[in-house]
Coordinates of N, CA and C in Angstrom, one line a residue:
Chain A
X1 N -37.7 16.7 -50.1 CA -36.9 17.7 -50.8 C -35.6 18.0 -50.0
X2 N -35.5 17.4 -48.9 CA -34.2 17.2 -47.8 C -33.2 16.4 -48.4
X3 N -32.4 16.8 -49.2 CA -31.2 15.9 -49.8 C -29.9 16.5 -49.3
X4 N -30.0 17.5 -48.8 CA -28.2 18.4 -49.0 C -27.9 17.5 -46.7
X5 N -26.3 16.9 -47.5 CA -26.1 16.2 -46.4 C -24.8 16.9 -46.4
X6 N -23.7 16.6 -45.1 CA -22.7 16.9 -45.0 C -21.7 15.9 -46.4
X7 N -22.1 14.6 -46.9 CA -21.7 14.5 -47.5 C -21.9 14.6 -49.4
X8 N -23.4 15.3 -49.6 CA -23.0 15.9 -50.6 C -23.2 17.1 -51.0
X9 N -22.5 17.8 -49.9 CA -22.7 18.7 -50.3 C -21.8 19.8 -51.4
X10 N -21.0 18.4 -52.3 CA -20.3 18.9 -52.8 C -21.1 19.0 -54.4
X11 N -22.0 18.1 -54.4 CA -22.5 18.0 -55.8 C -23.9 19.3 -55.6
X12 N -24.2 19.9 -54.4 CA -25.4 20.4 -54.6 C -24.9 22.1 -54.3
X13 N -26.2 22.4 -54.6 CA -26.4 24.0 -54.7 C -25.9 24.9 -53.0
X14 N -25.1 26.0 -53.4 CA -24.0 26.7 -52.5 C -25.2 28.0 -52.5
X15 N -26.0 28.2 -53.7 CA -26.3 29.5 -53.5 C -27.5 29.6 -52.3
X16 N -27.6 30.4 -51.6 CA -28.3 30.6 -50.5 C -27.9 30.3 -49.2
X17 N -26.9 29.6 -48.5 CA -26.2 28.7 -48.1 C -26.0 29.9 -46.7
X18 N -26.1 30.1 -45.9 CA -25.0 30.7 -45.1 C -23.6 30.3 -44.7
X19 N -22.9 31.2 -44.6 CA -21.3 30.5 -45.0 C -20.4 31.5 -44.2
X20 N -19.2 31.0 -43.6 CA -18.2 31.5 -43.0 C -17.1 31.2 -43.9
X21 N -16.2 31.9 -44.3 CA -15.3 31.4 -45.0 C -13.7 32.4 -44.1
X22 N -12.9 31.2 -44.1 CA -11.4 32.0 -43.8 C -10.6 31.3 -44.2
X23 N -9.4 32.2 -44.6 CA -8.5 32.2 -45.8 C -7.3 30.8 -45.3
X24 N -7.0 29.9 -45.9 CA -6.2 29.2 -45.5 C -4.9 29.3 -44.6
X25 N -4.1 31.0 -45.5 CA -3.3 31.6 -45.0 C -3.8 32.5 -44.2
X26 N -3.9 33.3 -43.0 CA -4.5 34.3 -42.9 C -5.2 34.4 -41.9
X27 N -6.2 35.2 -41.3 CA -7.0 35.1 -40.7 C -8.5 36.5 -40.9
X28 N -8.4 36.7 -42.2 CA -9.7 37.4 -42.3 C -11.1 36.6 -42.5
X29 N -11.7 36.5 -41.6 CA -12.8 35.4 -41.6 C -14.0 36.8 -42.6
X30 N -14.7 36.0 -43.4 CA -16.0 36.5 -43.9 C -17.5 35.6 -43.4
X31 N -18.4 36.4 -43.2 CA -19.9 35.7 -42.5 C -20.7 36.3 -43.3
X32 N -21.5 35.8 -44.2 CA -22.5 36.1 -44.9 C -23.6 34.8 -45.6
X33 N -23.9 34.9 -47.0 CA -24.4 34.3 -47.2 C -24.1 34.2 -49.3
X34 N -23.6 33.0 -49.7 CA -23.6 32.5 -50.9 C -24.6 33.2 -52.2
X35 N -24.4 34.2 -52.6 CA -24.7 34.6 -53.6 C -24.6 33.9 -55.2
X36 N -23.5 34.0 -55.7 CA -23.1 33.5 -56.5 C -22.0 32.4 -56.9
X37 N -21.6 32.3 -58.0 CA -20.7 30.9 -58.1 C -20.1 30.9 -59.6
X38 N -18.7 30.7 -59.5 CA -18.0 30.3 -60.7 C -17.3 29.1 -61.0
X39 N -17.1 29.0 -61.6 CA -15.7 27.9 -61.6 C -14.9 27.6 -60.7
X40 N -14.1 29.2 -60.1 CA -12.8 28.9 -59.3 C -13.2 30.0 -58.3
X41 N -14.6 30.8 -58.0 CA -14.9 32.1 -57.5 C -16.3 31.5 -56.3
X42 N -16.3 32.0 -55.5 CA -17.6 32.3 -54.5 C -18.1 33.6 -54.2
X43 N -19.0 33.8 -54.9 CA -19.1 34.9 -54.3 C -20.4 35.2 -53.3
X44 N -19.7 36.4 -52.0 CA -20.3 36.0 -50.7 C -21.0 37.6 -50.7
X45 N -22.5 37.8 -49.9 CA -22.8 38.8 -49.2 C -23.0 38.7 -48.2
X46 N -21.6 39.7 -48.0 CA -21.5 39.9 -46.2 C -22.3 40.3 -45.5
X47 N -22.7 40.2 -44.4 CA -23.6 40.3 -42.9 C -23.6 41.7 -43.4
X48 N -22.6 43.1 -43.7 CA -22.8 44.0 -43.8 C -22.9 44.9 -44.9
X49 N -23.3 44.0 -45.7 CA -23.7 44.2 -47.1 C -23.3 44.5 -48.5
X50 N -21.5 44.4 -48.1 CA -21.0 44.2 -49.4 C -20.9 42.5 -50.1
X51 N -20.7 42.5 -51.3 CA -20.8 41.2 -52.0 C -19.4 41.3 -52.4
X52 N -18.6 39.9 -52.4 CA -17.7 39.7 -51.8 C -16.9 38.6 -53.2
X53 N -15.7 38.7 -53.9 CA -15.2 37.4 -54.5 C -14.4 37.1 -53.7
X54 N -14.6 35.5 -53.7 CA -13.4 34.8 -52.7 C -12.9 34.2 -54.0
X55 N -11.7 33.3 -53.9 CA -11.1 32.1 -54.8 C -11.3 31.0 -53.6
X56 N -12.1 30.2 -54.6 CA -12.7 28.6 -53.9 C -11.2 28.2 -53.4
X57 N -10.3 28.3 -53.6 CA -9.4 27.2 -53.7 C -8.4 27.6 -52.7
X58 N -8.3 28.9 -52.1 CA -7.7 29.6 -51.1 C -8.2 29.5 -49.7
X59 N -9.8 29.3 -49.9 CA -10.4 29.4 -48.5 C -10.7 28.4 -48.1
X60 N -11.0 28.2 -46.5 CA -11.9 26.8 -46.1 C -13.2 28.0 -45.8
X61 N -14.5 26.7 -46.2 CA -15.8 27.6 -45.7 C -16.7 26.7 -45.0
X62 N -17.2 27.2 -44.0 CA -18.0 26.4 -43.4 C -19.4 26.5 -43.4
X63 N -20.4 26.0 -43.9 CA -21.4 26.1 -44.3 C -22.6 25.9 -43.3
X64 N -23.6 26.8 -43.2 CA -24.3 25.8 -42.2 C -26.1 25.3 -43.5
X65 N -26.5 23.9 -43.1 CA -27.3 23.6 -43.7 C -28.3 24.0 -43.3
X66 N -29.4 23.7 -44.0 CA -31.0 24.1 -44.1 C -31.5 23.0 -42.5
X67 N -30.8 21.9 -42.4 CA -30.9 21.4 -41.0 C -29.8 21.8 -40.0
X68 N -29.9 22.8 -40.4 CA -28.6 23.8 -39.1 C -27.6 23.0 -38.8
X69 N -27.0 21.9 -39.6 CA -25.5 21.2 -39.5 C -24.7 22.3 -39.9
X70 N -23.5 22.2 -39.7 CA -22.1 22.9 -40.1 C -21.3 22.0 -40.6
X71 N -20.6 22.6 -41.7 CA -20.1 21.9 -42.7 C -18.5 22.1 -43.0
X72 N -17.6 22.0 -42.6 CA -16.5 22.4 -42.9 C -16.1 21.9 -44.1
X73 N -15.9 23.0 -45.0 CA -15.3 22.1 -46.6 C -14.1 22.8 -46.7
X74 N -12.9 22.1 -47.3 CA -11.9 22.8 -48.1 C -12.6 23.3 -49.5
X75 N -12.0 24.9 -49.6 CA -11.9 25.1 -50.9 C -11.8 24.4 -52.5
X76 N -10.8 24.2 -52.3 CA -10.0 23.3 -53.5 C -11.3 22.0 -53.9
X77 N -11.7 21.3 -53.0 CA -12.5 20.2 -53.1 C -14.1 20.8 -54.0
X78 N -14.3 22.6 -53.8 CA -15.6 22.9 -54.3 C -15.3 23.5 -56.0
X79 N -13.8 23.3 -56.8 CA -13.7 24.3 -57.9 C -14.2 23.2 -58.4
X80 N -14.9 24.5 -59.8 CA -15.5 23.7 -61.2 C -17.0 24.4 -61.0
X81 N -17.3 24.6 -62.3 CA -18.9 24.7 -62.2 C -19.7 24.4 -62.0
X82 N -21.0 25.0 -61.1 CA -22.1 24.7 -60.4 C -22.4 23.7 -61.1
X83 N -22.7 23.9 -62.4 CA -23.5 22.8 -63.2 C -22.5 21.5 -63.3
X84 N -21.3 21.7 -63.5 CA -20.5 20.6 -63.6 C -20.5 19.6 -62.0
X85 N -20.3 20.3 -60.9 CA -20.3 19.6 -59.8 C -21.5 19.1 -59.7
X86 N -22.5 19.2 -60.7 CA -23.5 18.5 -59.6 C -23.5 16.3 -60.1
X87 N -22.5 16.8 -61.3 CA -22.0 14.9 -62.3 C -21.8 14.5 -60.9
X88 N -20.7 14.4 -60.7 CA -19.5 13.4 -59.9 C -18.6 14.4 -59.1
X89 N -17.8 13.9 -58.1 CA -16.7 14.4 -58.0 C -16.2 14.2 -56.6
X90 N -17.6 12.6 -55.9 CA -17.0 12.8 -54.7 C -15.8 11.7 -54.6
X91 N -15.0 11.4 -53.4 CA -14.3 10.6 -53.5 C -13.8 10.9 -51.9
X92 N -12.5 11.3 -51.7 CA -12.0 11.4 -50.7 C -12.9 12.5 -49.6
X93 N -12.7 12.0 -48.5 CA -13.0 13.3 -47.8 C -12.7 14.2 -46.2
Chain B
X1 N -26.3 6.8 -58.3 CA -25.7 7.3 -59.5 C -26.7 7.7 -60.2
X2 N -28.1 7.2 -60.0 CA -29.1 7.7 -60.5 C -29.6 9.1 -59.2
X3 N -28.8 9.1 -58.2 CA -29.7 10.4 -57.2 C -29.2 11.5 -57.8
X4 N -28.2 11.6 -58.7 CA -28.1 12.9 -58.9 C -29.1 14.1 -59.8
X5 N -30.2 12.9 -60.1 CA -31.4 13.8 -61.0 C -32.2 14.3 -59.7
X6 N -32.2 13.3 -58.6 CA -33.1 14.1 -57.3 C -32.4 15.2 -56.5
X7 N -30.8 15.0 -56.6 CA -30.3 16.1 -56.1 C -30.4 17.4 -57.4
X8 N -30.3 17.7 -58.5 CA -30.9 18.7 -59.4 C -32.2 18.7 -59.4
X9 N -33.3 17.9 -58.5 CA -34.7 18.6 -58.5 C -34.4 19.7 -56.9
X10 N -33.7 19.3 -56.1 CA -33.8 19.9 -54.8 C -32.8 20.9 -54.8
X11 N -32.2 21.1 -55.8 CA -31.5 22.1 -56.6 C -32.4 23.2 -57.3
X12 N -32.8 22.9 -57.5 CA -34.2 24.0 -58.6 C -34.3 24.5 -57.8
X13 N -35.2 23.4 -56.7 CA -36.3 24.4 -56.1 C -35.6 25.2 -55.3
X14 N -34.3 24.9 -54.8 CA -33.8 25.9 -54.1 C -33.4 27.4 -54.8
X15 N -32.9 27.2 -55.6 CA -32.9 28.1 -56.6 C -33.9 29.3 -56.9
X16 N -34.7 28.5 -56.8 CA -35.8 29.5 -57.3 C -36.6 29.8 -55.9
X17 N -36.0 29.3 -54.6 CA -36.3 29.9 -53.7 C -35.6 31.2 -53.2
X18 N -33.7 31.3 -53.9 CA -33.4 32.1 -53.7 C -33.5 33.4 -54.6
X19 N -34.0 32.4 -55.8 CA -34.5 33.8 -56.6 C -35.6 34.7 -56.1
X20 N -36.9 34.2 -55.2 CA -37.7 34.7 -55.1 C -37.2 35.8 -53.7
X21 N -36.5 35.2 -52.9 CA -35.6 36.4 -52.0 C -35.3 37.3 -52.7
X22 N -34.2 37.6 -53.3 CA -33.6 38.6 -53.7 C -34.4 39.3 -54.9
X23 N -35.8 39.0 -55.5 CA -35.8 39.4 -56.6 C -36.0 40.8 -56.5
X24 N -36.3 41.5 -55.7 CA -36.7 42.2 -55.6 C -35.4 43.5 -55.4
X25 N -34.8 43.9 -54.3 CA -33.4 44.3 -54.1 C -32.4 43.8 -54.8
X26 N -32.1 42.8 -55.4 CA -31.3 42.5 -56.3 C -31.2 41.4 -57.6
X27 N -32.1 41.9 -58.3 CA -32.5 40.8 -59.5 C -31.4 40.6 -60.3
X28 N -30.0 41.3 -60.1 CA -29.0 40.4 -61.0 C -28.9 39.0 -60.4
X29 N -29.0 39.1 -59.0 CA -28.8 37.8 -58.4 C -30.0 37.0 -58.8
X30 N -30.9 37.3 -58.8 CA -32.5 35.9 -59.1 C -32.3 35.8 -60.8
X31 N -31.7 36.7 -61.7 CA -31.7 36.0 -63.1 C -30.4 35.7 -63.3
X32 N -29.4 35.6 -62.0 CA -28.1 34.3 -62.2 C -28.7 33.1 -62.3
X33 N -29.5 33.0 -60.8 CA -30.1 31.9 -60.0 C -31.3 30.7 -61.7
X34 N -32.0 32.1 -61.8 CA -33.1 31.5 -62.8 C -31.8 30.9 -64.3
X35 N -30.6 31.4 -64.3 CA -30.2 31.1 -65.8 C -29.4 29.9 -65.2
X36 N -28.9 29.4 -63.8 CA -28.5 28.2 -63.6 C -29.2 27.1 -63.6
X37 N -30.9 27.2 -63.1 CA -32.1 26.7 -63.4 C -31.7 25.6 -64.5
X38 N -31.5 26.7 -65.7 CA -31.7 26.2 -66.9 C -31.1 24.7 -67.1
X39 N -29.6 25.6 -66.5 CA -28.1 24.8 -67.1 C -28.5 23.5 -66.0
X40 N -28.7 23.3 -65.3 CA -29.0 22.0 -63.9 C -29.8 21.3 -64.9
X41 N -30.9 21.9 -65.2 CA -31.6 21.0 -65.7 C -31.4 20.2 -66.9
X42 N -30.4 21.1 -68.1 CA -30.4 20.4 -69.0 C -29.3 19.1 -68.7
X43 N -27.9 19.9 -68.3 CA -27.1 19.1 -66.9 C -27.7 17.3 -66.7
X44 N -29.0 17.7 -66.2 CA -29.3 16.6 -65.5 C -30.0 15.7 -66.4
X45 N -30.4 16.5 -67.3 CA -32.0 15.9 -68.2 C -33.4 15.6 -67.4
X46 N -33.2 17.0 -66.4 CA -34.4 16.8 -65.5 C -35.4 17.7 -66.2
X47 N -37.0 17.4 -66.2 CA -37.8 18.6 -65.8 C -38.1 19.3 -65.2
X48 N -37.9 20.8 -65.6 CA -38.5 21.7 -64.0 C -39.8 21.5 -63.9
X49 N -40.5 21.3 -62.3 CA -41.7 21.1 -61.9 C -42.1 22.4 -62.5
X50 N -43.6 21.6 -62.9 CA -44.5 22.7 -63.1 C -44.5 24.1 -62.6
X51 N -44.5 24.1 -61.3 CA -44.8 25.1 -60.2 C -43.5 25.8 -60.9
X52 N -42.4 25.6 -61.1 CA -41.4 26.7 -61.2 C -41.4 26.8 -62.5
X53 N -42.1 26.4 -63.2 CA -41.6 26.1 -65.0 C -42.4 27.7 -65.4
X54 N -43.8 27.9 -64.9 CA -44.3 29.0 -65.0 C -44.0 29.9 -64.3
X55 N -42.9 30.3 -63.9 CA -42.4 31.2 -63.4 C -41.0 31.7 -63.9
X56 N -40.6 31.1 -64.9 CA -39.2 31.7 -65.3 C -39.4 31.3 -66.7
X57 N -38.4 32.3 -67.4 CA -38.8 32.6 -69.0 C -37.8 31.2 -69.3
X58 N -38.2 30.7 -70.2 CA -37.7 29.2 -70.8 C -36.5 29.6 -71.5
X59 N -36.6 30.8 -72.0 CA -35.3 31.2 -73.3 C -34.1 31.5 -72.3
X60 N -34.6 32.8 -71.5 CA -33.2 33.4 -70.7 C -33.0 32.9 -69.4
X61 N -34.1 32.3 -68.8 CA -34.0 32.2 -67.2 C -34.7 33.5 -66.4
X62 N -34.9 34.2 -66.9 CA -35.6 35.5 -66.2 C -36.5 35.0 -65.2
X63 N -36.1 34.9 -63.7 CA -37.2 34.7 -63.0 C -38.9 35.5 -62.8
X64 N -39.7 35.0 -62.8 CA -40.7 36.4 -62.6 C -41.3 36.8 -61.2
X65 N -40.5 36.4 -60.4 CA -40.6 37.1 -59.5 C -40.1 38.4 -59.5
X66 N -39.1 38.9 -60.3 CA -38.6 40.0 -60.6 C -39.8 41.2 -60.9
X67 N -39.8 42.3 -60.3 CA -41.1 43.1 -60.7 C -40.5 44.0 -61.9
X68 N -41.7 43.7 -62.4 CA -41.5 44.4 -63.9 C -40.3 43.8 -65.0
X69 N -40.7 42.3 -65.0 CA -39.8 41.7 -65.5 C -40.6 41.1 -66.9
X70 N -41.9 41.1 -66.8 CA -43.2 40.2 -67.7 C -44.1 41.0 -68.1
X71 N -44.9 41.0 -69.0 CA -45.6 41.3 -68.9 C -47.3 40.7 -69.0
X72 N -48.3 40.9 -68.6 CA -49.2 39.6 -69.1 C -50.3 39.9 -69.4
X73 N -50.9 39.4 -70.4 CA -52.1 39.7 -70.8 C -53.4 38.4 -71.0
X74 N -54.6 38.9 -71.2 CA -55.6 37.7 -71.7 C -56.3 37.8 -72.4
X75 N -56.0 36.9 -73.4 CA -57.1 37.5 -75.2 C -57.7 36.2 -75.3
X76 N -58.6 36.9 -76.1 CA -59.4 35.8 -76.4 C -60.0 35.2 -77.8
X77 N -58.8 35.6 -78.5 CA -58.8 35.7 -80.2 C -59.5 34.5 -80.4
X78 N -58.2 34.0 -80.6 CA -58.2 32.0 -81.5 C -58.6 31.7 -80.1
X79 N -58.4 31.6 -79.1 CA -59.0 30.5 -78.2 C -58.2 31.6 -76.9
X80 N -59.3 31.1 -75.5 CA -58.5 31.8 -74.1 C -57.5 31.5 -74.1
X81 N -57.1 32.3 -73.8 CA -55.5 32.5 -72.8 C -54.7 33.3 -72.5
X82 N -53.6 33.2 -71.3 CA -52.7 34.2 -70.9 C -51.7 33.9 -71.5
X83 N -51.5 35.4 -72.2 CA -49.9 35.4 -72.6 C -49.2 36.2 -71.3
X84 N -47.8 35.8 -71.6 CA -46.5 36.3 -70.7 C -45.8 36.0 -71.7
X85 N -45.2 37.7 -71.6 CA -43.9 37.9 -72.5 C -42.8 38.4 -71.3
X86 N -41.8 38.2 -71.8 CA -40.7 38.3 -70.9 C -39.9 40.1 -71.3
X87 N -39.9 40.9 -70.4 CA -39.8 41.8 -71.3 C -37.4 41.7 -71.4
X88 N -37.0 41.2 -70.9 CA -35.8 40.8 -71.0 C -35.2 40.5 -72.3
X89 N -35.9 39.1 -73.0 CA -36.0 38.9 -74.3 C -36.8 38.3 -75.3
X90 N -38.2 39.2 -74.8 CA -38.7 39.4 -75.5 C -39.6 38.0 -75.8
X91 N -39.3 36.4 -75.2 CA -39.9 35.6 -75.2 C -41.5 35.5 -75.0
X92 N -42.3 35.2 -76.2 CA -43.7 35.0 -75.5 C -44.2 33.6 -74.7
X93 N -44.5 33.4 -74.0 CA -45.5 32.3 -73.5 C -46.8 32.2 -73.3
X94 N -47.5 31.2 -73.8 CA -49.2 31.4 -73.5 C -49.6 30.1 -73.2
X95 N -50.3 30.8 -72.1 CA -51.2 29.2 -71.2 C -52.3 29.1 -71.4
X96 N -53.1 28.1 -72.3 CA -54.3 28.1 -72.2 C -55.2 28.0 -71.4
X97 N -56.7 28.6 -71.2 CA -57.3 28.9 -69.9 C -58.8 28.3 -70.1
X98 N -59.2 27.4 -71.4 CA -60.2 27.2 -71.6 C -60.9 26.2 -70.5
X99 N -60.0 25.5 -69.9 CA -60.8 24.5 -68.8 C -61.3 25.9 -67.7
X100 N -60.3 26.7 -67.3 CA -61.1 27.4 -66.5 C -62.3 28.6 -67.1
X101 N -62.0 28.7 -68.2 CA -63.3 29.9 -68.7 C -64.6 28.5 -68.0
X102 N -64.7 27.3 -69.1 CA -65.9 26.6 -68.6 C -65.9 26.7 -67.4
X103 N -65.4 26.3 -66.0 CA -65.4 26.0 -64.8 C -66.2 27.3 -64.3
X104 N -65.6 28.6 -65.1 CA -66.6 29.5 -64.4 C -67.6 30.0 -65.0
X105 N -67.8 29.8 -66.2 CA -69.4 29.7 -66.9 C -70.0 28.9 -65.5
X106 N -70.1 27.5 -65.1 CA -70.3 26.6 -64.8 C -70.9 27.4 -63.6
X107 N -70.3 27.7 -62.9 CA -70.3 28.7 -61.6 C -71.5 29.4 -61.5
X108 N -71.6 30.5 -62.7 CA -72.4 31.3 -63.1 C -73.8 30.4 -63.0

């Protein structure tokens, strides 16, 4: 049941995930854990217990896996729907 | 190009691992989780394993780990078995239980 790799972790499931996300511009870093998911939205619950919308496409997040790797993804690379990302979409990285 | 049906099974079950976390303190989150279930699967043209198929309502995704989300009963009209209705929408489901009634005659 061990499939989620650094490299695809673009086609698989975000929800449960522990995740650091900081803003490309910026420096408000968020630490929580992947709640939810939209199209163009993440939504995060923080370490201190608010739930959080990011825009995928603004933030880098770093993920850490179920094998305690860390994952640095750009934003931009995670938009589109859960269910859509899980077709296709890898390519560059 | 065919892994992506194994990546939507290890998808499920994640899923409905996170549903069974939260179901409790926060069941909008476990009947997100149970209604993306759905969408992966059809998505993928995968089966959900057994193990998780009886646990979430087929119509809406309602996970049942959610308390007080089902309700269930066992009649024994037309033939055994447990119903589960979903009290969300109202979906019934019924498992038949006749191999186990004999097994425990058998017992007896």
């Amino acid at each position: 049941m061990k499939t989620l790799t650094p490299r695809n972790i673009l086609r698989h499931e975000l929800l449960g995930l522990r995740v650091k996300a900081r803003p490309s511009k910026g420096d408000r870093v968020h630490v929580g854990e992947v709640v939810g998911e939209t199209r163009n939205m993440l939504r995060i619950l923080r370490d201190d217990g608010r739930i959080i919308s990011l825009p995928k496409e603004a933030y880098f997040f770093e993920f850490q896996l179920p094998s305690n790797e860390k994952v640095l993804v750009d934003g931009k690379m995670l938009v589109g729907r859960p269910e859509e990302r899980l077709k296709k979409r890898v390519r560059r990285w | 190009m065919r892994d992506y049906r194994r990546i939507a099974l290890d998808r499920i079950a994640r899923l409905m691992e996170f549903a069974k976390r939260h179901a409790v303190e926060r069941p909008e989150l476990a009947r997100e989780a149970g209604k993306l279930v759905l969408r992966i699967a059809r998505k993928a043209r995968v089966r959900i394993p057994i193990r998780y198929k009886r646990f979430i309502c087929r119509k809406c995704g309602t996970p049942f780990y959610i308390p007080g989300s089902f309700t269930v009963r066992v009649r024994d009209r037309r033939s055994t078995h447990v119903v589960i209705r979903c009290k969300t929408c109202g979906y019934i489901k019924r498992i038949p239980a006749i191999r186990e009634k004999r097994a425990k005659s058998k017992t007896k």
